Tab-separated table of C-alpha atoms in Angstrom:
chain	number	residue	atom	x	y	z
A	1	MET	CA	-6.439	-32.511	-38.493
A	2	GLN	CA	-7.060	-32.190	-34.812
A	3	THR	CA	-10.094	-30.084	-34.075
A	4	GLU	CA	-11.269	-28.295	-30.993
A	5	THR	CA	-14.898	-27.942	-30.124
A	6	ARG	CA	-16.338	-25.253	-27.908
A	7	THR	CA	-18.517	-26.170	-24.985
A	8	ASP	CA	-20.777	-23.851	-23.051
A	9	ARG	CA	-19.141	-24.719	-19.796
A	10	ASN	CA	-18.629	-22.186	-17.072
A	11	VAL	CA	-14.927	-21.387	-16.810
A	12	TYR	CA	-15.285	-21.058	-13.040
A	13	SER	CA	-17.321	-24.205	-12.396
A	14	SER	CA	-14.497	-26.218	-10.843
A	15	PRO	CA	-12.570	-24.193	-8.253
A	16	GLU	CA	-8.865	-24.896	-8.022
A	17	PRO	CA	-6.797	-25.194	-4.841
A	18	MET	CA	-5.650	-21.844	-3.523
A	19	ASP	CA	-2.180	-20.943	-4.792
A	20	PHE	CA	-0.702	-18.598	-2.176
A	21	THR	CA	2.284	-17.728	-4.366
A	22	GLU	CA	-0.050	-16.629	-7.129
A	23	ILE	CA	-2.195	-14.690	-4.660
A	24	LEU	CA	0.930	-12.912	-3.413
A	25	GLU	CA	1.865	-12.041	-6.993
A	26	ASP	CA	-1.638	-10.692	-7.608
A	27	ILE	CA	-1.499	-8.633	-4.415
A	28	LEU	CA	1.850	-7.141	-5.362
A	29	ARG	CA	0.567	-6.510	-8.892
A	30	CYS	CA	-2.450	-4.745	-7.408
A	31	LEU	CA	-0.177	-2.622	-5.206
A	32	LYS	CA	1.946	-1.695	-8.193
A	33	ARG	CA	-1.002	-0.991	-10.468
A	34	TYR	CA	-3.260	0.878	-8.031
A	35	TRP	CA	-0.718	2.287	-5.591
A	36	ILE	CA	-2.069	5.824	-5.869
A	37	GLN	CA	-5.654	4.754	-5.099
A	38	LEU	CA	-4.479	2.492	-2.276
A	39	LEU	CA	-2.347	5.269	-0.844
A	40	LEU	CA	-5.416	7.524	-0.823
A	41	VAL	CA	-7.386	4.772	0.939
A	42	LEU	CA	-4.604	4.417	3.503
A	43	VAL	CA	-4.475	8.171	4.165
A	44	ALA	CA	-8.279	8.482	4.313
A	45	ALA	CA	-8.637	5.518	6.692
A	46	ALA	CA	-5.878	6.864	8.942
A	47	ALA	CA	-7.429	10.344	8.961
A	48	VAL	CA	-10.904	9.028	9.794
A	49	THR	CA	-9.498	6.828	12.568
A	50	VAL	CA	-7.518	9.688	14.091
A	51	ALA	CA	-10.572	11.967	13.900
A	52	TYR	CA	-12.753	9.315	15.549
A	53	LEU	CA	-10.245	8.634	18.330
A	54	ASN	CA	-9.865	12.350	18.929
A	55	ALA	CA	-13.639	12.929	19.067
A	56	SER	CA	-14.303	9.907	21.282
A	57	TYR	CA	-11.413	10.501	23.681
A	58	LYS	CA	-12.430	10.960	27.302
A	59	PRO	CA	-9.861	11.296	30.085
A	60	VAL	CA	-10.138	8.845	32.986
A	61	TYR	CA	-9.138	9.809	36.522
A	62	SER	CA	-8.878	7.247	39.321
A	63	ALA	CA	-8.443	7.030	43.082
A	64	LYS	CA	-7.775	3.807	44.991
A	65	VAL	CA	-8.167	2.362	48.433
A	66	THR	CA	-6.765	-1.003	49.593
A	67	TYR	CA	-8.472	-2.921	52.373
A	68	ALA	CA	-7.140	-5.670	54.607
A	69	VAL	CA	-9.852	-8.095	55.827
A	70	ASN	CA	-9.662	-9.309	59.431
A	71	LYS	CA	-12.412	-11.496	60.851
A	72	THR	CA	-11.257	-14.944	61.852
A	73	GLY	CA	-7.574	-14.259	62.336
A	74	MET	CA	-6.825	-17.163	59.993
A	75	THR	CA	-5.111	-16.019	56.822
A	76	GLU	CA	-6.735	-18.634	54.587
A	77	ASN	CA	-10.296	-17.845	55.769
A	78	ASP	CA	-9.757	-14.073	55.684
A	79	ALA	CA	-8.317	-14.371	52.127
A	80	ALA	CA	-11.435	-16.238	50.978
A	81	LEU	CA	-13.621	-13.529	52.532
A	82	ALA	CA	-11.547	-10.777	50.877
A	83	LYS	CA	-12.038	-12.491	47.540
A	84	ARG	CA	-15.806	-12.694	48.099
A	85	LEU	CA	-16.042	-9.064	49.163
A	86	SER	CA	-13.973	-7.976	46.149
A	87	SER	CA	-16.327	-9.718	43.730
A	88	SER	CA	-19.444	-8.202	45.353
A	89	VAL	CA	-18.381	-4.538	45.481
A	90	ALA	CA	-19.509	-3.639	41.947
A	91	LYS	CA	-22.923	-5.268	42.497
A	92	ILE	CA	-23.450	-3.388	45.754
A	93	TYR	CA	-22.350	-0.105	44.192
A	94	GLY	CA	-24.960	-0.509	41.469
A	95	THR	CA	-27.953	-0.706	43.861
A	96	TYR	CA	-30.174	2.336	44.294
A	97	GLU	CA	-30.021	2.075	48.097
A	98	PHE	CA	-26.218	2.215	48.116
A	99	GLN	CA	-26.220	5.071	45.609
A	100	ASP	CA	-28.658	7.095	47.738
A	101	GLU	CA	-26.634	6.538	50.905
A	102	LEU	CA	-23.436	7.377	49.048
A	103	PHE	CA	-24.961	10.585	47.668
A	104	ASP	CA	-26.102	11.630	51.157
A	105	SER	CA	-22.557	11.168	52.472
A	106	ILE	CA	-21.065	13.519	49.871
A	107	GLN	CA	-20.852	16.983	51.263
A	108	GLU	CA	-20.575	18.730	47.896
A	109	LYS	CA	-24.020	18.071	46.397
A	110	SER	CA	-23.068	19.331	42.930
A	111	LEU	CA	-21.086	16.148	42.398
A	112	ASP	CA	-22.730	13.131	40.748
A	113	PRO	CA	-21.593	9.696	41.953
A	114	GLY	CA	-23.543	8.193	39.050
A	115	LYS	CA	-20.794	9.432	36.738
A	116	CYS	CA	-18.266	7.265	38.549
A	117	TRP	CA	-17.708	3.552	38.203
A	118	ILE	CA	-16.125	1.009	40.497
A	119	SER	CA	-13.589	-1.736	39.804
A	120	THR	CA	-11.860	-4.103	42.207
A	121	GLN	CA	-8.706	-6.184	42.279
A	122	TYR	CA	-8.147	-9.086	44.630
A	123	THR	CA	-4.611	-9.992	45.748
A	124	GLU	CA	-4.466	-13.757	45.252
A	125	GLY	CA	-3.748	-15.738	48.422
A	126	ALA	CA	-3.878	-12.685	50.667
A	127	ASN	CA	-6.574	-10.953	52.663
A	128	LEU	CA	-6.240	-7.796	50.577
A	129	PHE	CA	-8.398	-6.256	47.882
A	130	THR	CA	-8.290	-2.864	46.172
A	131	VAL	CA	-11.267	-0.702	45.198
A	132	THR	CA	-10.768	1.822	42.389
A	133	VAL	CA	-13.162	4.703	41.741
A	134	SER	CA	-12.910	6.140	38.220
A	135	SER	CA	-14.567	9.022	36.429
A	136	ASN	CA	-14.166	11.247	33.372
A	137	ASP	CA	-14.462	14.225	35.704
A	138	PHE	CA	-11.492	14.743	38.008
A	139	ARG	CA	-13.650	16.579	40.591
A	140	ASN	CA	-15.833	13.505	41.255
A	141	VAL	CA	-13.198	10.944	42.080
A	142	ASP	CA	-11.791	11.819	45.518
A	143	PRO	CA	-15.121	12.906	47.125
A	144	VAL	CA	-16.861	9.737	45.910
A	145	LEU	CA	-14.021	7.545	47.221
A	146	GLU	CA	-14.196	9.269	50.624
A	147	ALA	CA	-17.967	8.707	50.770
A	148	PHE	CA	-17.432	5.076	49.695
A	149	GLN	CA	-15.041	4.539	52.601
A	150	GLN	CA	-17.696	5.821	54.992
A	151	VAL	CA	-20.620	3.819	53.586
A	152	TYR	CA	-19.151	0.514	52.396
A	153	PRO	CA	-17.972	-1.017	55.709
A	154	ARG	CA	-21.572	-1.013	57.032
A	155	TRP	CA	-22.763	-2.806	53.847
A	156	ALA	CA	-19.958	-5.351	54.201
A	157	ASP	CA	-21.085	-6.052	57.784
A	158	LYS	CA	-24.711	-6.541	56.608
A	159	SER	CA	-23.843	-9.361	54.222
A	160	ASN	CA	-20.945	-11.016	56.067
A	161	GLY	CA	-21.472	-10.309	59.730
A	162	SER	CA	-19.008	-8.184	61.621
A	163	VAL	CA	-16.028	-7.613	59.363
A	164	GLU	CA	-13.034	-5.470	60.204
A	165	LEU	CA	-11.823	-3.609	57.117
A	166	GLU	CA	-8.482	-1.946	57.645
A	167	THR	CA	-7.393	0.700	55.157
A	168	VAL	CA	-3.790	-0.136	54.356
A	169	ASP	CA	-3.298	2.218	51.406
A	170	ARG	CA	-5.021	5.130	49.715
A	171	VAL	CA	-4.039	6.802	46.425
A	172	GLN	CA	-5.732	10.077	45.557
A	173	ALA	CA	-6.599	11.060	41.993
A	174	SER	CA	-3.982	12.867	39.925
A	175	GLN	CA	-4.802	15.703	37.575
A	176	ILE	CA	-2.952	13.732	34.894
A	177	PRO	CA	-5.449	11.201	33.496
A	178	ASP	CA	-4.756	7.487	33.579
A	179	ASN	CA	-5.125	7.464	29.779
A	180	PRO	CA	-3.266	10.582	28.602
A	181	TYR	CA	-4.087	11.609	25.027
A	182	SER	CA	-1.297	10.890	22.554
A	183	MET	CA	-1.454	12.095	18.968
A	184	ILE	CA	1.339	9.677	18.088
A	185	ASP	CA	-0.649	6.708	19.405
A	186	CYS	CA	-3.708	7.833	17.449
A	187	ALA	CA	-1.634	8.207	14.284
A	188	VAL	CA	-0.139	4.730	14.740
A	189	LYS	CA	-3.595	3.218	15.268
A	190	GLY	CA	-4.898	5.091	12.225
A	191	LEU	CA	-1.999	3.801	10.152
A	192	LEU	CA	-2.656	0.235	11.293
A	193	VAL	CA	-6.348	0.538	10.394
A	194	GLY	CA	-5.393	1.892	6.967
A	195	LEU	CA	-2.906	-0.917	6.377
A	196	VAL	CA	-5.465	-3.549	7.358
A	197	LEU	CA	-8.002	-1.994	4.965
A	198	VAL	CA	-5.465	-1.855	2.124
A	199	ALA	CA	-4.469	-5.474	2.794
A	200	ALA	CA	-8.127	-6.514	2.727
A	201	LEU	CA	-8.741	-4.671	-0.556
A	202	THR	CA	-5.678	-6.149	-2.258
A	203	PHE	CA	-6.587	-9.650	-1.069
A	204	LEU	CA	-10.137	-9.173	-2.346
A	205	TYR	CA	-8.695	-8.020	-5.673
A	206	ALA	CA	-6.553	-11.142	-5.860
A	207	GLN	CA	-9.527	-13.381	-5.038
A	208	THR	CA	-11.869	-11.810	-7.592
A	209	LEU	CA	-9.360	-11.447	-10.427
A	210	HIS	CA	-10.512	-13.462	-13.439
A	211	THR	CA	-8.161	-12.106	-16.083
A	212	VAL	CA	-5.301	-13.893	-17.829
A	213	ARG	CA	-1.991	-13.711	-16.035
A	214	LYS	CA	-0.333	-16.951	-17.091
A	215	GLU	CA	-0.646	-19.617	-19.747
A	216	LYS	CA	-2.543	-21.927	-17.417
A	217	ASP	CA	-5.377	-19.382	-17.193
A	218	MET	CA	-6.035	-19.761	-20.914
A	219	LYS	CA	-6.376	-23.534	-20.546
A	220	LYS	CA	-9.798	-22.812	-19.053
A	221	VAL	CA	-10.800	-21.303	-22.405
A	222	THR	CA	-8.991	-23.312	-25.090
A	223	SER	CA	-6.829	-26.386	-25.460
A	224	LYS	CA	-4.714	-24.650	-28.093
A	225	GLY	CA	-1.186	-23.730	-27.086
A	226	CYS	CA	0.464	-20.415	-26.390
A	227	ILE	CA	2.358	-19.206	-29.440
A	228	ALA	CA	4.533	-16.835	-27.440
A	229	LEU	CA	4.760	-14.670	-24.341
A	230	ILE	CA	5.539	-11.117	-25.427
A	231	PRO	CA	7.314	-9.362	-22.541
A	232	ASP	CA	6.263	-6.067	-21.093
A	233	THR	CA	9.083	-3.926	-22.389
A	234	LYS	CA	10.147	-0.375	-23.062
A	235	MET	CA	12.185	1.479	-25.596
A	236	LYS	CA	15.538	3.016	-24.848
A	237	LYS	CA	14.445	6.569	-24.340
A	238	ARG	CA	16.270	9.450	-25.933
A	239	THR	CA	15.696	13.139	-25.444
A	240	ASN	CA	14.425	15.481	-28.173
A	241	GLU	CA	13.299	12.609	-30.378
A	242	ASN	CA	9.965	12.125	-32.105
A	243	LYS	CA	7.650	9.399	-30.895
A	244	SER	CA	8.303	6.002	-32.387
A	245	HIS	CA	6.431	2.717	-32.395
A	246	LEU	CA	7.431	-0.507	-30.722
A	247	LEU	CA	8.552	-2.306	-33.874
A	248	ILE	CA	11.254	-4.924	-34.238
A	249	SER	CA	12.737	-2.853	-37.080
A	250	ASN	CA	13.549	-0.131	-34.555
A	251	LYS	CA	17.119	-0.475	-33.310
A	252	ARG	CA	16.137	0.886	-29.898
A	253	ILE	CA	13.772	-2.005	-29.187
A	254	ASP	CA	14.581	-4.276	-26.277
A	255	TRP	CA	16.245	-7.516	-27.367
A	256	SER	CA	13.773	-9.747	-25.482
A	257	PHE	CA	10.800	-8.167	-27.234
A	258	LYS	CA	12.359	-8.610	-30.647
A	259	GLN	CA	13.311	-12.226	-29.987
A	260	SER	CA	9.827	-13.009	-28.685
A	261	MET	CA	8.232	-11.625	-31.850
A	262	LEU	CA	10.645	-13.527	-34.090
A	263	SER	CA	9.953	-16.692	-32.103
A	264	ALA	CA	6.185	-16.162	-32.446
A	265	GLN	CA	6.479	-15.727	-36.219
A	266	SER	CA	8.710	-18.783	-36.506
A	267	ARG	CA	6.265	-20.960	-34.576
A	268	LEU	CA	3.314	-19.687	-36.624
A	269	ASP	CA	5.282	-20.386	-39.782
A	270	GLN	CA	5.810	-23.985	-38.666
A	271	ILE	CA	2.108	-24.431	-37.870
A	272	MET	CA	0.949	-22.829	-41.106
A	273	SER	CA	3.537	-24.532	-43.316
A	274	ARG	CA	2.371	-27.980	-42.210
A	275	GLN	CA	-1.129	-27.106	-43.417
A	276	GLU	CA	0.087	-25.129	-46.469
A	277	GLN	CA	-1.535	-21.973	-45.098
A	278	LYS	CA	-0.727	-18.399	-46.034
A	279	VAL	CA	-3.327	-16.096	-44.486
A	280	LEU	CA	-3.212	-15.251	-40.768
A	281	LEU	CA	-5.999	-13.264	-39.096
A	282	VAL	CA	-5.088	-11.432	-35.895
A	283	THR	CA	-7.691	-10.283	-33.385
A	284	SER	CA	-8.290	-9.790	-29.671
A	285	THR	CA	-11.143	-9.500	-27.193
A	286	LEU	CA	-10.985	-5.782	-26.362
A	287	PRO	CA	-9.339	-2.670	-27.775
A	288	GLN	CA	-5.845	-1.765	-26.624
A	289	GLU	CA	-4.646	-5.326	-26.158
A	290	GLY	CA	-1.927	-4.736	-28.765
A	291	LYS	CA	-3.315	-6.813	-31.661
A	292	SER	CA	-2.343	-4.244	-34.331
A	293	LEU	CA	1.105	-3.970	-32.823
A	294	MET	CA	1.436	-7.749	-32.929
A	295	SER	CA	0.127	-7.866	-36.528
A	296	VAL	CA	2.695	-5.366	-37.795
A	297	ASN	CA	5.584	-7.009	-35.949
A	298	LEU	CA	4.652	-10.483	-37.177
A	299	ALA	CA	4.625	-9.110	-40.723
A	300	LEU	CA	8.014	-7.467	-40.199
A	301	ALA	CA	9.383	-10.697	-38.701
A	302	ALA	CA	8.195	-12.626	-41.749
A	303	VAL	CA	9.997	-10.141	-43.992
A	304	GLN	CA	13.187	-10.632	-41.973
A	305	ASN	CA	12.777	-14.387	-42.512
A	306	GLY	CA	12.748	-13.846	-46.256
A	307	LYS	CA	8.992	-14.121	-46.865
A	308	LYS	CA	7.236	-11.852	-49.310
A	309	THR	CA	4.674	-10.374	-46.941
A	310	VAL	CA	1.623	-8.119	-47.046
A	311	ILE	CA	-0.419	-6.832	-44.104
A	312	ILE	CA	-4.063	-5.818	-44.525
A	313	ASP	CA	-5.727	-3.365	-42.184
A	314	GLY	CA	-9.136	-4.990	-41.787
A	315	ASP	CA	-10.155	-2.593	-39.035
A	316	LEU	CA	-12.196	-0.308	-41.269
A	317	ARG	CA	-13.846	1.362	-38.300
A	318	ASN	CA	-10.592	3.040	-37.336
A	319	PRO	CA	-7.596	1.974	-39.464
A	320	SER	CA	-4.340	2.058	-37.531
A	321	VAL	CA	-1.767	-0.036	-39.428
A	322	GLY	CA	-1.041	2.745	-41.922
A	323	ARG	CA	-0.529	5.106	-39.005
A	324	VAL	CA	2.543	3.140	-37.993
A	325	PHE	CA	4.199	3.840	-41.317
A	326	GLY	CA	2.991	7.419	-41.586
A	327	PHE	CA	0.608	7.193	-44.536
A	328	GLU	CA	-2.796	6.624	-42.946
A	329	GLY	CA	-5.360	8.716	-44.830
A	330	LYS	CA	-2.780	9.693	-47.454
A	331	THR	CA	-3.107	6.653	-49.674
A	332	LEU	CA	-5.879	4.505	-51.102
A	333	GLY	CA	-6.747	1.385	-49.154
A	334	LEU	CA	-9.169	-1.496	-48.659
A	335	SER	CA	-12.362	0.593	-48.525
A	336	ASP	CA	-11.377	2.342	-51.793
A	337	PHE	CA	-10.966	-1.048	-53.447
A	338	PHE	CA	-14.527	-2.018	-52.452
A	339	ASP	CA	-15.756	1.373	-53.685
A	340	ARG	CA	-14.128	0.488	-57.046
A	341	LYS	CA	-11.846	3.497	-56.835
A	342	ALA	CA	-8.652	1.452	-57.123
A	343	ASP	CA	-7.278	-1.866	-58.327
A	344	PRO	CA	-5.370	-4.272	-56.029
A	345	ASP	CA	-1.993	-2.916	-57.158
A	346	GLU	CA	-3.071	0.653	-56.427
A	347	ILE	CA	-4.028	0.053	-52.796
A	348	ILE	CA	-0.676	-1.529	-51.898
A	349	THR	CA	1.883	0.812	-50.317
A	350	ARG	CA	5.463	-0.244	-49.745
A	351	SER	CA	7.348	0.233	-46.495
A	352	GLY	CA	10.732	-1.213	-47.221
A	353	GLU	CA	10.229	-4.865	-48.123
A	354	LEU	CA	6.789	-4.975	-46.485
A	355	ALA	CA	3.611	-4.417	-48.510
A	356	VAL	CA	0.810	-2.629	-46.641
A	357	ILE	CA	-2.870	-2.309	-47.510
A	358	GLY	CA	-4.316	0.433	-45.339
A	359	GLY	CA	-7.928	0.913	-44.346
A	360	GLY	CA	-8.576	3.499	-47.006
A	361	THR	CA	-10.485	6.763	-47.078
A	362	ARG	CA	-13.896	5.485	-45.944
A	363	THR	CA	-14.513	4.102	-42.466
A	364	GLY	CA	-17.264	1.941	-41.037
A	365	GLY	CA	-18.068	-1.640	-40.149
A	366	VAL	CA	-16.842	-4.390	-42.442
A	367	SER	CA	-20.404	-5.580	-43.035
A	368	GLY	CA	-21.329	-2.231	-44.576
A	369	ILE	CA	-18.291	-1.918	-46.856
A	370	ILE	CA	-16.987	-5.334	-47.828
A	371	SER	CA	-18.026	-7.103	-51.008
A	372	ASP	CA	-17.720	-10.867	-50.737
A	373	GLU	CA	-16.953	-11.397	-54.413
A	374	MET	CA	-14.379	-8.613	-54.517
A	375	MET	CA	-12.745	-9.818	-51.314
A	376	GLU	CA	-12.412	-13.302	-52.794
A	377	ASP	CA	-10.764	-11.807	-55.871
A	378	LEU	CA	-8.408	-9.682	-53.771
A	379	MET	CA	-7.370	-12.607	-51.578
A	380	GLY	CA	-6.865	-14.787	-54.639
A	381	TYR	CA	-4.553	-12.155	-56.125
A	382	LEU	CA	-2.608	-11.748	-52.857
A	383	ARG	CA	-2.251	-15.507	-52.400
A	384	ARG	CA	-0.640	-15.751	-55.837
A	385	VAL	CA	1.805	-12.900	-55.194
A	386	TYR	CA	2.721	-13.177	-51.511
A	387	ASP	CA	4.051	-15.880	-49.205
A	388	PHE	CA	2.525	-14.549	-46.007
A	389	ILE	CA	-0.626	-12.439	-45.546
A	390	VAL	CA	-1.641	-10.845	-42.227
A	391	ILE	CA	-5.144	-9.441	-41.663
A	392	ASP	CA	-5.541	-7.106	-38.705
A	393	THR	CA	-9.169	-6.902	-37.483
A	394	PRO	CA	-11.252	-5.079	-34.844
A	395	PRO	CA	-11.687	-6.738	-31.437
A	396	SER	CA	-13.900	-9.805	-31.767
A	397	GLY	CA	-15.260	-9.319	-28.274
A	398	LEU	CA	-17.044	-6.142	-29.383
A	399	PHE	CA	-17.637	-6.474	-33.115
A	400	SER	CA	-18.510	-9.174	-35.612
A	401	ASP	CA	-15.957	-7.892	-38.162
A	402	ALA	CA	-13.305	-10.463	-37.227
A	403	ALA	CA	-15.813	-13.313	-37.574
A	404	ILE	CA	-16.820	-11.966	-41.021
A	405	LEU	CA	-13.208	-11.726	-42.224
A	406	GLU	CA	-12.367	-15.128	-40.717
A	407	LYS	CA	-13.646	-17.004	-43.777
A	408	TYR	CA	-10.955	-15.342	-45.933
A	409	ALA	CA	-8.163	-16.454	-43.579
A	410	ASP	CA	-6.558	-19.854	-43.149
A	411	THR	CA	-5.994	-19.548	-39.423
A	412	CYS	CA	-6.282	-17.111	-36.551
A	413	LEU	CA	-3.963	-15.792	-33.841
A	414	TYR	CA	-5.744	-14.510	-30.729
A	415	VAL	CA	-3.961	-11.735	-28.818
A	416	VAL	CA	-4.559	-11.624	-25.067
A	417	ARG	CA	-3.118	-8.794	-23.044
A	418	GLN	CA	-2.194	-9.791	-19.524
A	419	ASP	CA	-4.622	-8.570	-16.870
A	420	MET	CA	-7.145	-6.947	-19.190
A	421	ALA	CA	-10.089	-8.992	-20.508
A	422	THR	CA	-11.826	-11.447	-18.202
A	423	LEU	CA	-11.842	-15.160	-18.975
A	424	HIS	CA	-15.563	-14.979	-19.747
A	425	GLU	CA	-15.026	-12.148	-22.275
A	426	ILE	CA	-12.155	-14.036	-23.897
A	427	GLN	CA	-14.268	-17.181	-24.092
A	428	GLU	CA	-17.003	-15.282	-25.959
A	429	GLY	CA	-14.583	-13.491	-28.283
A	430	ILE	CA	-12.583	-16.579	-29.234
A	431	ALA	CA	-15.619	-18.839	-29.742
A	432	PRO	CA	-16.155	-18.246	-33.526
A	433	PHE	CA	-12.598	-19.306	-34.327
A	434	ILE	CA	-12.820	-22.426	-32.159
A	435	ILE	CA	-16.115	-23.394	-33.773
A	436	GLU	CA	-14.661	-22.999	-37.279
A	437	ASN	CA	-11.449	-24.776	-36.222
A	438	LYS	CA	-9.332	-21.848	-37.325
A	439	LEU	CA	-7.540	-21.047	-34.097
A	440	ALA	CA	-3.782	-21.535	-34.403
A	441	GLY	CA	-3.223	-20.468	-30.808
A	442	TYR	CA	-2.983	-17.418	-28.655
A	443	LEU	CA	-0.329	-14.914	-27.772
A	444	ILE	CA	-0.051	-13.286	-24.341
A	445	ASN	CA	1.007	-9.677	-24.761
A	446	ARG	CA	2.755	-7.588	-22.117
A	447	SER	CA	3.525	-10.633	-20.042
A	448	SER	CA	5.452	-9.736	-16.909
A	449	SER	CA	8.482	-11.969	-16.550
A	450	SER	CA	8.425	-11.157	-12.840
A	451	ILE	CA	5.918	-9.681	-10.451
A	452	SER	CA	7.868	-6.427	-10.462
A	453	SER	CA	7.449	-5.496	-14.140
A	454	TYR	CA	4.159	-4.015	-15.120
A	455	GLY	CA	2.806	-1.265	-17.335
A	456	LYS	CA	5.586	0.529	-19.201
A	457	TYR	CA	4.252	0.857	-22.740
A	458	GLY	CA	2.445	4.128	-22.262
A	459	LYS	CA	5.567	6.070	-21.274
A	460	TYR	CA	7.265	6.054	-24.636
A	461	GLY	CA	4.706	7.285	-27.103
A	462	TYR	CA	3.778	4.134	-28.962
A	463	SER	CA	0.648	3.425	-26.955
A	464	LYS	CA	-1.784	5.016	-24.533
A	465	TYR	CA	-3.431	2.138	-22.795
A	466	GLY	CA	-6.463	2.995	-20.676
A	467	HIS	CA	-8.524	1.349	-17.965
A	468	TYR	CA	-11.237	-1.215	-18.527
A	469	GLY	CA	-14.134	1.155	-17.859
A	470	LYS	CA	-13.061	3.182	-20.861
A	471	TYR	CA	-14.269	0.478	-23.250
A	472	LYS	CA	-17.940	1.057	-22.433
A	473	ARG	CA	-17.976	3.975	-24.829
A	474	TYR	CA	-17.675	1.625	-27.791
A	475	ILE	CA	-21.061	0.124	-26.955
A	476	LYS	CA	-22.814	3.450	-26.534
A	477	THR	CA	-21.695	5.065	-29.803
A	478	THR	CA	-23.130	4.478	-33.247
A	479	GLU	CA	-21.465	1.997	-35.579
A	480	THR	CA	-20.152	4.677	-37.926
A	481	SER	CA	-18.577	6.659	-35.089
A	482	MET	CA	-17.079	3.708	-33.219
A	483	ASN	CA	-13.358	4.045	-32.596
A	484	THR	CA	-12.040	0.587	-31.962
A	485	GLU	CA	-8.475	1.482	-31.115
A	486	ASP	CA	-6.969	4.791	-30.089
A	487	THR	CA	-3.505	3.457	-30.806
A	488	LEU	CA	-1.813	0.163	-31.453
């Protein structure tokens, strides 16, 4: 028999080349999964940007004067001088001496030339350059430009000898600012900022995502194969109808889901038949990955294939298998057998051709209820009577119950829900079954056949899947009050 050994290697130790198609799928999955949160981020970023632009907006008013330089009479030499004068204007304007002389030339002393700034533009190849005076206060611009025209020619003569500056054009300031405020422009800029932020968040999500999305992700954890990909599906909804579970016996179940479950059971049957095995343990890493749902459907598929089948609810913390068939808490079950309140025949309830052993009337961890000798006797009895035995257990990533029940099973099926548990969590949860060489393979539940299908189970009453942060409560509660699975 081929065995698989577990190594304590880091599943992220060897980075793979970046797959842009996969990143795009992850980004689109993130958009589909968190679209409400991302929409709020987009709106908030746009609102903050618009508010900032509105608060920081200052109108700018400008007046211009264009000079023609005449000194040598030669166009080429005068053009070079115009270029030199143009580049020196801002430096001259910034000196205290020029500022003082400029201030003295302004007749209206309430104006402040220090609130104005100068820019120049040289006309390439010509003896022309333009000086622009700008300010946030419309009243400053024209008086400062007039004073500049009086003072500057003398400063130009000081540094370049006698220079004739001819004013060829003058544009006075307009009461309409050069940068008129536009709410539409602010909204567009805010929207762009929001989109960039959303894009950055989704890309970061894609880069930091270490959950299982495809079969190749599980190859980092185990060399065992994928038993089946169970599609993310939905029931054909009808009005005024009681809630029903996603079972292959339900005529309203999607064909692809039913065929996937039948295929999974058929492949498990081939694997187990070669080793003459009868008992299959089903577990997962975290609650709400669908392990109980998979357990029940595998049992139903075995019945359809003509096998005499029994399913055992080994999740004694919060039995859920009997809930599917409507008799949870109404019949005796596994815990009653260990309490010596019932014989094996008395804890078996029939649901059509399927035999079901519920959790019973007492709840708690397996370690506090199970009797090793009695469990051996029960499994011996069931092996003699049934062809196929399924044991549903609590999540192995949180509890040791699955590892305890593992010794009564021949092999194990590990259920992995797409995009839920991290690879590290799966590696820890699956380790006991790899070590004991009892892992038949894994099953990826709610696998999206395309990047557009995601998250439909919760709409139709057979499950209420929650977010990852919800699972922390299982660690904080006491063992007797732990609720390992709200639903299948």
